[in-house]
PDB file of C-alpha atoms and ligand atoms in Angstrom:
ATOM      1  CA  SER C  20     -63.824-106.084  91.783  1.00 51.00           C
ATOM      2  CA  ILE C  21     -62.145-109.056  93.465  1.00 55.00           C
ATOM      3  CA  THR C  22     -62.190-112.450  91.709  1.00 56.00           C
ATOM      4  CA  LYS C  23     -62.617-115.668  93.691  1.00 58.00           C
ATOM      5  CA  ASP C  24     -58.868-116.253  93.834  1.00 58.00           C
ATOM      6  CA  GLY C  25     -58.420-112.802  95.265  1.00 57.00           C
ATOM      7  CA  VAL C  26     -57.070-110.986  92.213  1.00 54.00           C
ATOM      8  CA  CYS C  27     -58.191-107.425  91.936  1.00 53.00           C
ATOM      9  CA  GLU C  28     -59.392-106.947  88.358  1.00 53.00           C
ATOM     10  CA  ILE C  29     -59.230-103.197  88.362  1.00 52.00           C
ATOM     11  CA  ALA C  30     -55.904-102.854  90.090  1.00 53.00           C
ATOM     12  CA  TRP C  31     -54.678-100.485  87.395  1.00 56.00           C
ATOM     13  CA  TYR C  32     -57.281 -97.921  88.343  1.00 58.00           C
ATOM     14  CA  SER C  33     -56.486 -95.677  91.248  1.00 70.00           C
ATOM     15  CA  ASP C  34     -59.355 -94.806  93.578  1.00 72.00           C
ATOM     16  CA  ASP C  35     -59.238 -91.266  92.262  1.00 79.00           C
ATOM     17  CA  MET C  36     -59.639 -92.368  88.681  1.00 76.00           C
ATOM     18  CA  LEU C  37     -62.606 -94.515  89.573  1.00 73.00           C
ATOM     19  CA  ILE C  38     -64.274 -91.758  91.537  1.00 76.00           C
ATOM     20  CA  ASN C  39     -63.644 -89.294  88.717  1.00 81.00           C
ATOM     21  CA  ALA C  40     -65.087 -91.653  86.130  1.00 79.00           C
ATOM     22  CA  LEU C  41     -68.216 -92.159  88.241  1.00 77.00           C
ATOM     23  CA  LEU C  42     -68.511 -88.446  88.878  1.00 88.00           C
ATOM     24  CA  GLU C  43     -68.128 -87.686  85.206  1.00 92.00           C
ATOM     25  CA  LYS C  44     -70.962 -90.062  84.315  1.00 92.00           C
ATOM     26  CA  GLU C  45     -73.123 -88.566  87.048  1.00 91.00           C
ATOM     27  CA  ILE C  46     -72.463 -85.011  85.852  1.00 94.00           C
ATOM     28  CA  LEU C  47     -73.177 -85.812  82.211  1.00 95.00           C
ATOM     29  CA  SER C  48     -76.364 -87.744  82.943  1.00 95.00           C
ATOM     30  CA  SER C  49     -77.855 -84.993  85.105  1.00 95.00           C
ATOM     31  CA  PHE C  50     -76.650 -81.960  83.119  1.00 97.00           C
ATOM     32  CA  ASP C  51     -79.652 -81.431  80.827  1.00 97.00           C
ATOM     33  CA  PHE C  52     -82.062 -81.847  83.728  1.00 96.00           C
ATOM     34  CA  ALA C  53     -80.005 -79.363  85.739  1.00 97.00           C
ATOM     35  CA  ILE C  54     -80.115 -76.756  82.969  1.00 97.00           C
ATOM     36  CA  ILE C  55     -83.863 -77.171  82.435  1.00 97.00           C
ATOM     37  CA  ASN C  56     -84.514 -76.950  86.176  1.00 97.00           C
ATOM     38  CA  ARG C  57     -82.329 -73.868  86.622  1.00 97.00           C
ATOM     39  CA  GLN C  58     -79.885 -75.489  88.998  1.00 97.00           C
ATOM     40  CA  PHE C  59     -77.018 -73.379  87.699  1.00 98.00           C
ATOM     41  CA  GLY C  60     -76.442 -69.909  89.060  1.00 98.00           C
ATOM     42  CA  ILE C  61     -73.779 -67.247  89.232  1.00 98.00           C
ATOM     43  CA  TYR C  62     -71.657 -66.051  92.104  1.00 98.00           C
ATOM     44  CA  LEU C  63     -70.166 -62.581  91.756  1.00 98.00           C
ATOM     45  CA  GLN C  64     -66.653 -61.645  92.818  1.00 98.00           C
ATOM     46  CA  PRO C  65     -65.790 -57.935  93.218  1.00 98.00           C
ATOM     47  CA  GLN C  66     -63.250 -56.261  90.944  1.00 98.00           C
ATOM     48  CA  VAL C  67     -61.771 -53.027  92.241  1.00 98.00           C
ATOM     49  CA  TYR C  68     -59.480 -50.155  91.327  1.00 97.00           C
ATOM     50  CA  ALA C  69     -56.309 -49.249  93.249  1.00 96.00           C
ATOM     51  CA  ASN C  70     -58.313 -46.810  95.413  1.00 94.00           C
ATOM     52  CA  GLY C  71     -60.605 -49.634  96.541  1.00 93.00           C
ATOM     53  CA  LYS C  72     -63.555 -48.486  94.445  1.00 95.00           C
ATOM     54  CA  LEU C  73     -65.563 -51.281  92.858  1.00 97.00           C
ATOM     55  CA  PHE C  74     -66.101 -51.198  89.096  1.00 97.00           C
ATOM     56  CA  GLY C  75     -67.293 -54.695  88.314  1.00 98.00           C
ATOM     57  CA  ALA C  76     -67.634 -58.356  89.145  1.00 98.00           C
ATOM     58  CA  GLU C  77     -66.763 -61.657  87.578  1.00 98.00           C
ATOM     59  CA  ALA C  78     -69.694 -64.043  87.194  1.00 98.00           C
ATOM     60  CA  LEU C  79     -68.596 -67.553  88.161  1.00 98.00           C
ATOM     61  CA  ALA C  80     -70.778 -70.585  87.563  1.00 98.00           C
ATOM     62  CA  ARG C  81     -72.091 -72.583  90.516  1.00 98.00           C
ATOM     63  CA  TRP C  82     -74.223 -75.701  90.399  1.00 96.00           C
ATOM     64  CA  ILE C  83     -76.758 -75.420  93.193  1.00 95.00           C
ATOM     65  CA  HIS C  84     -77.470 -79.117  93.500  1.00 92.00           C
ATOM     66  CA  PRO C  85     -80.644 -80.118  95.396  1.00 90.00           C
ATOM     67  CA  GLU C  86     -78.880 -83.024  97.160  1.00 88.00           C
ATOM     68  CA  ASN C  87     -75.185 -82.263  96.991  1.00 87.00           C
ATOM     69  CA  GLY C  88     -75.213 -78.540  97.731  1.00 91.00           C
ATOM     70  CA  ILE C  89     -73.073 -76.019  95.912  1.00 94.00           C
ATOM     71  CA  ILE C  90     -70.741 -77.588  93.372  1.00 93.00           C
ATOM     72  CA  GLN C  91     -67.683 -75.594  92.241  1.00 95.00           C
ATOM     73  CA  PRO C  92     -66.810 -75.154  88.549  1.00 96.00           C
ATOM     74  CA  GLY C  93     -63.570 -77.075  89.070  1.00 94.00           C
ATOM     75  CA  VAL C  94     -65.754 -80.184  89.298  1.00 93.00           C
ATOM     76  CA  PHE C  95     -67.902 -79.767  86.177  1.00 96.00           C
ATOM     77  CA  ILE C  96     -66.306 -77.341  83.684  1.00 97.00           C
ATOM     78  CA  THR C  97     -63.639 -79.696  82.308  1.00 95.00           C
ATOM     79  CA  VAL C  98     -66.139 -82.573  82.203  1.00 96.00           C
ATOM     80  CA  LEU C  99     -68.543 -80.463  80.135  1.00 97.00           C
ATOM     81  CA  GLU C 100     -65.706 -79.239  77.920  1.00 97.00           C
ATOM     82  CA  LYS C 101     -64.554 -82.785  77.240  1.00 96.00           C
ATOM     83  CA  ALA C 102     -68.107 -83.800  76.341  1.00 97.00           C
ATOM     84  CA  ASP C 103     -68.553 -80.776  74.035  1.00 97.00           C
ATOM     85  CA  LEU C 104     -71.456 -79.531  76.172  1.00 97.00           C
ATOM     86  CA  ILE C 105     -69.871 -76.474  77.719  1.00 98.00           C
ATOM     87  CA  TYR C 106     -71.477 -74.098  75.218  1.00 98.00           C
ATOM     88  CA  LYS C 107     -74.886 -74.955  76.681  1.00 98.00           C
ATOM     89  CA  LEU C 108     -73.776 -73.942  80.153  1.00 98.00           C
ATOM     90  CA  ASP C 109     -71.947 -70.853  78.949  1.00 98.00           C
ATOM     91  CA  ARG C 110     -74.936 -69.580  76.992  1.00 98.00           C
ATOM     92  CA  TYR C 111     -77.049 -70.048  80.107  1.00 98.00           C
ATOM     93  CA  ILE C 112     -74.541 -68.248  82.360  1.00 98.00           C
ATOM     94  CA  TRP C 113     -74.135 -65.352  79.899  1.00 98.00           C
ATOM     95  CA  GLU C 114     -77.895 -64.916  79.890  1.00 98.00           C
ATOM     96  CA  LEU C 115     -78.005 -64.837  83.713  1.00 98.00           C
ATOM     97  CA  ALA C 116     -75.367 -62.082  83.582  1.00 98.00           C
ATOM     98  CA  ALA C 117     -77.346 -60.155  80.966  1.00 98.00           C
ATOM     99  CA  LYS C 118     -80.500 -60.426  83.099  1.00 98.00           C
ATOM    100  CA  GLN C 119     -78.546 -59.128  86.077  1.00 98.00           C
ATOM    101  CA  LEU C 120     -77.338 -56.080  84.154  1.00 98.00           C
ATOM    102  CA  ASP C 121     -80.949 -55.527  83.135  1.00 98.00           C
ATOM    103  CA  TYR C 122     -82.212 -55.743  86.766  1.00 98.00           C
ATOM    104  CA  TRP C 123     -79.575 -53.232  87.815  1.00 98.00           C
ATOM    105  CA  LYS C 124     -80.728 -50.577  85.346  1.00 97.00           C
ATOM    106  CA  GLY C 125     -82.067 -47.574  87.187  1.00 97.00           C
ATOM    107  CA  THR C 126     -80.691 -48.774  90.560  1.00 97.00           C
ATOM    108  CA  GLU C 127     -77.510 -47.771  92.340  1.00 96.00           C
ATOM    109  CA  MET C 128     -75.900 -50.890  90.848  1.00 97.00           C
ATOM    110  CA  GLU C 129     -76.197 -49.433  87.359  1.00 97.00           C
ATOM    111  CA  GLY C 130     -72.764 -49.073  85.764  1.00 96.00           C
ATOM    112  CA  VAL C 131     -71.220 -52.017  87.615  1.00 98.00           C
ATOM    113  CA  SER C 132     -69.868 -54.307  84.894  1.00 98.00           C
ATOM    114  CA  ILE C 133     -70.100 -58.088  84.782  1.00 98.00           C
ATOM    115  CA  SER C 134     -67.376 -60.307  83.313  1.00 98.00           C
ATOM    116  CA  VAL C 135     -68.275 -63.715  81.933  1.00 98.00           C
ATOM    117  CA  ASN C 136     -66.083 -66.623  80.899  1.00 98.00           C
ATOM    118  CA  VAL C 137     -65.797 -68.145  77.452  1.00 97.00           C
ATOM    119  CA  SER C 138     -64.556 -71.709  77.054  1.00 96.00           C
ATOM    120  CA  PRO C 139     -62.109 -72.459  74.211  1.00 94.00           C
ATOM    121  CA  LYS C 140     -64.654 -75.041  73.015  1.00 96.00           C
ATOM    122  CA  ASP C 141     -67.342 -72.385  72.556  1.00 96.00           C
ATOM    123  CA  LEU C 142     -65.414 -71.107  69.540  1.00 94.00           C
ATOM    124  CA  TYR C 143     -66.397 -74.208  67.581  1.00 95.00           C
ATOM    125  CA  TYR C 144     -70.016 -74.705  68.651  1.00 96.00           C
ATOM    126  CA  ILE C 145     -71.673 -71.310  68.680  1.00 97.00           C
ATOM    127  CA  ASP C 146     -71.320 -67.903  67.077  1.00 98.00           C
ATOM    128  CA  ILE C 147     -70.074 -66.087  70.157  1.00 98.00           C
ATOM    129  CA  ARG C 148     -70.397 -62.610  68.668  1.00 98.00           C
ATOM    130  CA  GLU C 149     -73.986 -63.259  67.654  1.00 98.00           C
ATOM    131  CA  GLU C 150     -74.848 -64.720  71.079  1.00 98.00           C
ATOM    132  CA  PHE C 151     -73.657 -61.618  72.913  1.00 98.00           C
ATOM    133  CA  ASN C 152     -75.291 -59.233  70.480  1.00 98.00           C
ATOM    134  CA  ASN C 153     -78.583 -61.080  70.852  1.00 98.00           C
ATOM    135  CA  LEU C 154     -78.391 -60.747  74.639  1.00 98.00           C
ATOM    136  CA  VAL C 155     -77.647 -57.038  74.420  1.00 98.00           C
ATOM    137  CA  LYS C 156     -80.692 -56.559  72.208  1.00 98.00           C
ATOM    138  CA  GLU C 157     -83.019 -58.812  74.168  1.00 98.00           C
ATOM    139  CA  TYR C 158     -82.223 -57.231  77.539  1.00 98.00           C
ATOM    140  CA  ASP C 159     -81.477 -53.752  76.244  1.00 98.00           C
ATOM    141  CA  ILE C 160     -78.166 -53.465  78.067  1.00 97.00           C
ATOM    142  CA  ASN C 161     -75.012 -51.473  77.437  1.00 98.00           C
ATOM    143  CA  PRO C 162     -72.278 -53.744  75.996  1.00 98.00           C
ATOM    144  CA  ARG C 163     -69.682 -51.579  77.781  1.00 97.00           C
ATOM    145  CA  HIS C 164     -70.827 -53.240  81.009  1.00 97.00           C
ATOM    146  CA  PHE C 165     -70.488 -56.721  79.564  1.00 97.00           C
ATOM    147  CA  ASN C 166     -66.880 -57.927  79.821  1.00 98.00           C
ATOM    148  CA  ILE C 167     -65.983 -61.034  77.907  1.00 98.00           C
ATOM    149  CA  GLU C 168     -63.127 -63.134  79.296  1.00 98.00           C
ATOM    150  CA  ILE C 169     -61.428 -65.315  76.734  1.00 96.00           C
ATOM    151  CA  THR C 170     -58.737 -67.557  78.158  1.00 94.00           C
ATOM    152  CA  GLU C 171     -55.253 -67.431  76.828  1.00 93.00           C
ATOM    153  CA  THR C 172     -55.556 -71.133  75.926  1.00 91.00           C
ATOM    154  CA  ALA C 173     -58.527 -70.361  73.689  1.00 91.00           C
ATOM    155  CA  VAL C 174     -56.582 -67.642  71.939  1.00 91.00           C
ATOM    156  CA  THR C 175     -53.494 -69.754  71.363  1.00 89.00           C
ATOM    157  CA  THR C 176     -55.641 -72.622  70.043  1.00 88.00           C
ATOM    158  CA  ASP C 177     -56.698 -70.488  67.093  1.00 91.00           C
ATOM    159  CA  VAL C 178     -55.119 -67.062  67.036  1.00 92.00           C
ATOM    160  CA  SER C 179     -56.591 -65.827  63.760  1.00 93.00           C
ATOM    161  CA  LYS C 180     -60.129 -66.922  64.661  1.00 94.00           C
ATOM    162  CA  CYS C 181     -59.831 -65.233  68.049  1.00 95.00           C
ATOM    163  CA  ALA C 182     -58.290 -62.079  66.639  1.00 96.00           C
ATOM    164  CA  GLU C 183     -61.286 -61.705  64.337  1.00 96.00           C
ATOM    165  CA  LEU C 184     -63.770 -62.491  67.110  1.00 97.00           C
ATOM    166  CA  ILE C 185     -62.185 -60.007  69.485  1.00 97.00           C
ATOM    167  CA  LEU C 186     -62.138 -57.236  66.894  1.00 97.00           C
ATOM    168  CA  GLY C 187     -65.796 -57.911  66.125  1.00 98.00           C
ATOM    169  CA  LEU C 188     -66.825 -57.847  69.783  1.00 98.00           C
ATOM    170  CA  GLN C 189     -64.941 -54.595  70.311  1.00 98.00           C
ATOM    171  CA  LYS C 190     -66.633 -53.065  67.291  1.00 98.00           C
ATOM    172  CA  ASP C 191     -69.953 -54.009  68.909  1.00 98.00           C
ATOM    173  CA  GLY C 192     -68.900 -52.175  72.086  1.00 98.00           C
ATOM    174  CA  PHE C 193     -67.964 -55.081  74.370  1.00 98.00           C
ATOM    175  CA  VAL C 194     -64.911 -55.081  76.613  1.00 98.00           C
ATOM    176  CA  VAL C 195     -62.673 -58.071  75.922  1.00 98.00           C
ATOM    177  CA  GLU C 196     -60.221 -59.546  78.415  1.00 98.00           C
ATOM    178  CA  ILE C 197     -57.531 -62.187  77.994  1.00 96.00           C
ATOM    179  CA  ASP C 198     -58.025 -64.434  81.020  1.00 96.00           C
ATOM    180  CA  ASP C 199     -55.256 -66.421  82.776  1.00 95.00           C
ATOM    181  CA  PHE C 200     -52.564 -64.510  80.923  1.00 94.00           C
ATOM    182  CA  GLY C 201     -49.121 -66.001  81.404  1.00 90.00           C
ATOM    183  CA  SER C 202     -50.293 -69.503  82.320  1.00 88.00           C
ATOM    184  CA  GLY C 203     -49.651 -71.038  78.892  1.00 82.00           C
ATOM    185  CA  TYR C 204     -46.687 -71.599  76.643  1.00 77.00           C
ATOM    186  CA  SER C 205     -47.017 -68.919  73.991  1.00 76.00           C
ATOM    187  CA  SER C 206     -48.425 -66.009  75.922  1.00 79.00           C
ATOM    188  CA  LEU C 207     -46.163 -63.373  74.433  1.00 88.00           C
ATOM    189  CA  ASN C 208     -46.260 -64.508  70.860  1.00 87.00           C
ATOM    190  CA  MET C 209     -50.032 -64.232  70.517  1.00 89.00           C
ATOM    191  CA  LEU C 210     -50.053 -60.627  71.705  1.00 92.00           C
ATOM    192  CA  LYS C 211     -48.677 -59.607  68.305  1.00 92.00           C
ATOM    193  CA  ASP C 212     -52.053 -60.423  66.803  1.00 92.00           C
ATOM    194  CA  ILE C 213     -54.452 -59.919  69.702  1.00 93.00           C
ATOM    195  CA  ASN C 214     -55.484 -56.500  70.873  1.00 93.00           C
ATOM    196  CA  ALA C 215     -57.729 -57.040  73.885  1.00 97.00           C
ATOM    197  CA  ASN C 216     -58.979 -54.237  76.124  1.00 98.00           C
ATOM    198  CA  ILE C 217     -57.716 -55.823  79.299  1.00 98.00           C
ATOM    199  CA  LEU C 218     -55.024 -58.316  80.172  1.00 97.00           C
ATOM    200  CA  LYS C 219     -55.991 -60.453  83.152  1.00 97.00           C
ATOM    201  CA  ILE C 220     -52.820 -61.751  84.733  1.00 96.00           C
ATOM    202  CA  ASP C 221     -52.955 -65.306  86.003  1.00 94.00           C
ATOM    203  CA  MET C 222     -52.769 -65.761  89.754  1.00 93.00           C
ATOM    204  CA  GLY C 223     -49.866 -68.172  89.264  1.00 89.00           C
ATOM    205  CA  PHE C 224     -47.652 -65.079  89.122  1.00 87.00           C
ATOM    206  CA  LEU C 225     -48.471 -64.338  92.748  1.00 87.00           C
ATOM    207  CA  ARG C 226     -47.554 -67.722  94.108  1.00 85.00           C
ATOM    208  CA  LYS C 227     -44.419 -67.687  96.252  1.00 79.00           C
ATOM    209  CA  THR C 228     -41.395 -69.072  94.484  1.00 76.00           C
ATOM    210  CA  GLU C 229     -37.720 -69.370  95.295  1.00 80.00           C
ATOM    211  CA  ASN C 230     -37.125 -66.897  92.483  1.00 84.00           C
ATOM    212  CA  GLN C 231     -39.170 -64.016  93.829  1.00 83.00           C
ATOM    213  CA  ASN C 232     -36.935 -61.465  92.148  1.00 88.00           C
ATOM    214  CA  ARG C 233     -37.275 -63.039  88.740  1.00 88.00           C
ATOM    215  CA  ALA C 234     -41.053 -63.236  89.188  1.00 87.00           C
ATOM    216  CA  LYS C 235     -41.090 -59.542  90.035  1.00 90.00           C
ATOM    217  CA  VAL C 236     -39.112 -58.589  86.924  1.00 92.00           C
ATOM    218  CA  ILE C 237     -41.419 -60.631  84.680  1.00 91.00           C
ATOM    219  CA  LEU C 238     -44.557 -59.228  86.304  1.00 93.00           C
ATOM    220  CA  ASN C 239     -43.238 -55.678  86.072  1.00 95.00           C
ATOM    221  CA  TYR C 240     -42.460 -55.989  82.362  1.00 95.00           C
ATOM    222  CA  THR C 241     -45.753 -57.717  81.652  1.00 95.00           C
ATOM    223  CA  ILE C 242     -47.707 -54.858  83.216  1.00 97.00           C
ATOM    224  CA  ASP C 243     -45.658 -52.219  81.379  1.00 97.00           C
ATOM    225  CA  MET C 244     -45.963 -54.101  78.107  1.00 96.00           C
ATOM    226  CA  ALA C 245     -49.741 -54.375  78.436  1.00 97.00           C
ATOM    227  CA  HIS C 246     -49.987 -50.647  79.062  1.00 98.00           C
ATOM    228  CA  GLU C 247     -47.730 -49.831  76.113  1.00 97.00           C
ATOM    229  CA  LEU C 248     -49.914 -52.036  73.923  1.00 96.00           C
ATOM    230  CA  GLY C 249     -52.930 -50.033  75.055  1.00 97.00           C
ATOM    231  CA  MET C 250     -54.425 -52.609  77.399  1.00 98.00           C
ATOM    232  CA  GLY C 251     -55.569 -52.262  80.994  1.00 98.00           C
ATOM    233  CA  VAL C 252     -54.287 -54.754  83.556  1.00 98.00           C
ATOM    234  CA  ILE C 253     -56.187 -56.689  86.188  1.00 98.00           C
ATOM    235  CA  THR C 254     -54.508 -59.222  88.464  1.00 97.00           C
ATOM    236  CA  GLU C 255     -56.590 -62.072  89.844  1.00 96.00           C
ATOM    237  CA  GLY C 256     -55.921 -64.081  92.976  1.00 96.00           C
ATOM    238  CA  VAL C 257     -54.858 -61.172  95.191  1.00 96.00           C
ATOM    239  CA  GLU C 258     -54.999 -62.646  98.694  1.00 96.00           C
ATOM    240  CA  THR C 259     -52.928 -60.339 100.880  1.00 95.00           C
ATOM    241  CA  LYS C 260     -52.257 -56.671 101.518  1.00 95.00           C
ATOM    242  CA  GLU C 261     -48.586 -57.334 100.658  1.00 93.00           C
ATOM    243  CA  GLN C 262     -49.516 -58.658  97.244  1.00 94.00           C
ATOM    244  CA  LEU C 263     -51.807 -55.705  96.626  1.00 96.00           C
ATOM    245  CA  ASP C 264     -49.147 -53.142  97.578  1.00 95.00           C
ATOM    246  CA  PHE C 265     -46.558 -54.965  95.501  1.00 94.00           C
ATOM    247  CA  LEU C 266     -48.836 -54.970  92.435  1.00 96.00           C
ATOM    248  CA  LYS C 267     -49.724 -51.302  92.872  1.00 97.00           C
ATOM    249  CA  GLU C 268     -46.037 -50.495  93.004  1.00 96.00           C
ATOM    250  CA  LEU C 269     -45.575 -52.311  89.689  1.00 96.00           C
ATOM    251  CA  GLY C 270     -48.346 -50.220  88.118  1.00 97.00           C
ATOM    252  CA  CYS C 271     -51.263 -52.647  88.075  1.00 98.00           C
ATOM    253  CA  GLU C 272     -54.556 -50.735  88.310  1.00 98.00           C
ATOM    254  CA  MET C 273     -57.293 -53.357  88.745  1.00 98.00           C
ATOM    255  CA  PHE C 274     -57.576 -56.226  91.196  1.00 98.00           C
ATOM    256  CA  GLN C 275     -59.676 -59.247  92.078  1.00 98.00           C
ATOM    257  CA  GLY C 276     -59.111 -61.745  94.851  1.00 98.00           C
ATOM    258  CA  TYR C 277     -59.918 -63.101  98.281  1.00 97.00           C
ATOM    259  CA  TYR C 278     -58.177 -60.120  99.898  1.00 97.00           C
ATOM    260  CA  PHE C 279     -61.198 -58.069  98.845  1.00 97.00           C
ATOM    261  CA  ASP C 280     -63.893 -60.736  98.741  1.00 98.00           C
ATOM    262  CA  MET C 281     -64.646 -64.261  97.623  1.00 98.00           C
ATOM    263  CA  PRO C 282     -67.280 -64.925  94.948  1.00 98.00           C
ATOM    264  CA  MET C 283     -70.740 -64.642  96.546  1.00 98.00           C
ATOM    265  CA  PRO C 284     -74.449 -64.923  95.722  1.00 98.00           C
ATOM    266  CA  VAL C 285     -75.880 -61.936  93.859  1.00 98.00           C
ATOM    267  CA  ASP C 286     -78.006 -60.601  96.734  1.00 98.00           C
ATOM    268  CA  GLU C 287     -74.992 -60.717  99.018  1.00 98.00           C
ATOM    269  CA  PHE C 288     -72.963 -58.874  96.401  1.00 98.00           C
ATOM    270  CA  GLU C 289     -75.569 -56.119  96.227  1.00 98.00           C
ATOM    271  CA  LYS C 290     -75.496 -55.805 100.016  1.00 97.00           C
ATOM    272  CA  LYS C 291     -71.717 -55.716 100.071  1.00 96.00           C
ATOM    273  CA  PHE C 292     -71.747 -53.044  97.403  1.00 96.00           C
ATOM    274  CA  LYS C 293     -73.847 -50.778  99.601  1.00 94.00           C
ATOM    275  CA  GLU C 294     -71.977 -51.478 102.817  1.00 94.00           C
ATOM    276  CA  LYS C 295     -68.381 -51.738 101.659  1.00 92.00           C
ATOM    277  CA  TYR C 296     -67.745 -50.537  98.141  1.00 92.00           C
ATOM    278  CA  LYS C 297     -70.080 -47.622  97.458  1.00 82.00           C
ATOM    279  CA  LYS C 298     -67.994 -44.511  97.968  1.00 66.00           C
TER     280      LYS C 298
HETATM  281  P1  LIG Q 327     -61.125 -68.008  86.280  1.00 58.33           P
HETATM  282  O1  LIG Q 327     -61.995 -67.505  85.193  1.00 58.33           O
HETATM  283  O2  LIG Q 327     -59.677 -67.717  86.187  1.00 58.33           O
HETATM  284  O3  LIG Q 327     -61.771 -67.423  87.608  1.00 58.33           O
HETATM  285  C1  LIG Q 327     -61.050 -67.124  88.773  1.00 58.33           C
HETATM  286  C2  LIG Q 327     -61.087 -68.269  89.758  1.00 58.33           C
HETATM  287  O4  LIG Q 327     -60.182 -67.965  90.817  1.00 58.33           O
HETATM  288  C3  LIG Q 327     -62.428 -68.461  90.448  1.00 58.33           C
HETATM  289  O5  LIG Q 327     -62.555 -69.840  90.796  1.00 58.33           O
HETATM  290  C4  LIG Q 327     -62.277 -67.658  91.711  1.00 58.33           C
HETATM  291  O6  LIG Q 327     -63.130 -68.052  92.762  1.00 58.33           O
HETATM  292  C5  LIG Q 327     -60.854 -67.957  92.054  1.00 58.33           C
HETATM  293  N1  LIG Q 327     -60.248 -66.916  92.874  1.00 58.33           N
HETATM  294  C6  LIG Q 327     -60.544 -65.598  92.921  1.00 58.33           C
HETATM  295  N2  LIG Q 327     -59.781 -64.940  93.797  1.00 58.33           N
HETATM  296  C7  LIG Q 327     -58.951 -65.860  94.330  1.00 58.33           C
HETATM  297  C8  LIG Q 327     -57.915 -65.801  95.312  1.00 58.33           C
HETATM  298  O7  LIG Q 327     -57.588 -64.752  95.872  1.00 58.33           O
HETATM  299  N3  LIG Q 327     -57.265 -66.957  95.608  1.00 58.33           N
HETATM  300  C9  LIG Q 327     -57.587 -68.136  95.007  1.00 58.33           C
HETATM  301  N4  LIG Q 327     -56.901 -69.215  95.355  1.00 58.33           N
HETATM  302  N5  LIG Q 327     -58.573 -68.232  94.077  1.00 58.33           N
HETATM  303  C10 LIG Q 327     -59.234 -67.113  93.747  1.00 58.33           C
HETATM  304  P2  LIG Q 327     -63.863 -70.694  90.464  1.00 58.33           P
HETATM  305  O8  LIG Q 327     -65.107 -69.885  90.659  1.00 58.33           O
HETATM  306  O9  LIG Q 327     -63.724 -71.974  91.174  1.00 58.33           O
HETATM  307  O10 LIG Q 327     -63.699 -70.938  88.905  1.00 58.33           O
HETATM  308  C11 LIG Q 327     -62.630 -71.674  88.402  1.00 58.33           C
HETATM  309  C12 LIG Q 327     -62.554 -71.603  86.912  1.00 58.33           C
HETATM  310  O11 LIG Q 327     -63.690 -72.233  86.317  1.00 58.33           O
HETATM  311  C13 LIG Q 327     -62.564 -70.188  86.347  1.00 58.33           C
HETATM  312  O12 LIG Q 327     -61.274 -69.614  86.430  1.00 58.33           O
HETATM  313  C14 LIG Q 327     -63.005 -70.460  84.931  1.00 58.33           C
HETATM  314  O13 LIG Q 327     -61.905 -70.888  84.150  1.00 58.33           O
HETATM  315  C15 LIG Q 327     -63.965 -71.603  85.111  1.00 58.33           C
HETATM  316  N6  LIG Q 327     -65.354 -71.083  85.109  1.00 58.33           N
HETATM  317  C16 LIG Q 327     -66.100 -70.584  86.121  1.00 58.33           C
HETATM  318  N7  LIG Q 327     -67.331 -70.216  85.687  1.00 58.33           N
HETATM  319  C17 LIG Q 327     -67.347 -70.483  84.346  1.00 58.33           C
HETATM  320  C18 LIG Q 327     -68.331 -70.327  83.304  1.00 58.33           C
HETATM  321  O14 LIG Q 327     -69.465 -69.838  83.500  1.00 58.33           O
HETATM  322  N8  LIG Q 327     -67.969 -70.754  82.046  1.00 58.33           N
HETATM  323  C19 LIG Q 327     -66.727 -71.287  81.779  1.00 58.33           C
HETATM  324  N9  LIG Q 327     -66.476 -71.682  80.506  1.00 58.33           N
HETATM  325  N10 LIG Q 327     -65.796 -71.425  82.711  1.00 58.33           N
HETATM  326  C20 LIG Q 327     -66.096 -71.028  83.988  1.00 58.33           C
HETATM  327 MG1  LIG Q 328     -62.288 -65.709  84.347  1.00 58.33          MG
HETATM  328 MG1  LIG Q 329     -58.649 -66.334  85.302  1.00 58.33          MG
HETATM  329 MG1  LIG Q 330     -56.889 -68.380  86.482  1.00 58.33          MG
END
């Protein structure tokens, strides 16, 4: 605000900070209402093998806001994490995914897996293993089709807790992925103690750099290392044919990215599956 002698009292705030603070308040004050009124939904993004065949999809949260339209997770996930509310959204999203796997039983979509995201904060607010097992029981679904993405940051926050969780989930039949691998500061170190089913390589690796050759060496060794440790490899953020060919050459076997498709509403995904991916 401007005082009567023209001094701006909030000069130390940038416009961005002010807008973010307002947005944060707005998000937090409407979150419970939004959950109760089912304003959150999932978009599905295809995941494919090297031969182009689809095997699964990642479920990505979208806030279908009655006035503001579709709000991307970049806007609300960190706000909910900061406020320790993310577990409420995640539980809701995981249940939507479980319901979807249930709907697909007995249709041509049966066998397509769905990956869901776990926030690092979830580790401290809910019993993740119990949550997923309850969903599997309630909806009578095969845990092999339920992929659980745990971000590298979550794992490095508490390696021993995550190692135990991951082992437990695998014992229960779930597929566990390390999401955003290679984006943090101790990616390699944690792999001593973490045996996931799939390593999901962060799309940062695909970004053009001046050191393209170095990036290639690192990517190549990462893929080989994952395989030698018994993990599958999926790269996210594949946007071009060049990137796809390059990754195939390095031995990567699973892919996700705009080159194939963007995340889309479930009914669109089912249509796409029939028209484009069913082979
Ligand atoms: P993520 O789990 O790493 O998901 C991949 C993100 O990359 C998605 O963004 C996806 O739309 C985007 N993406 C996929 N292919 C490409 C590509 O070729 N190029 C580019 N530039 N981007 C691509 P989205 O949907 O905006 O989600 C962003 C992040 O929000 C996710 O990153 C995840 O960390 C978080 N998130 C989304 N849904 C949930 C959720 O239900 N729970 C939690 N805890 N986090 C979620
Ligand atoms: Mg993910
Ligand atoms: Mg990721
Ligand atoms: Mg990422």
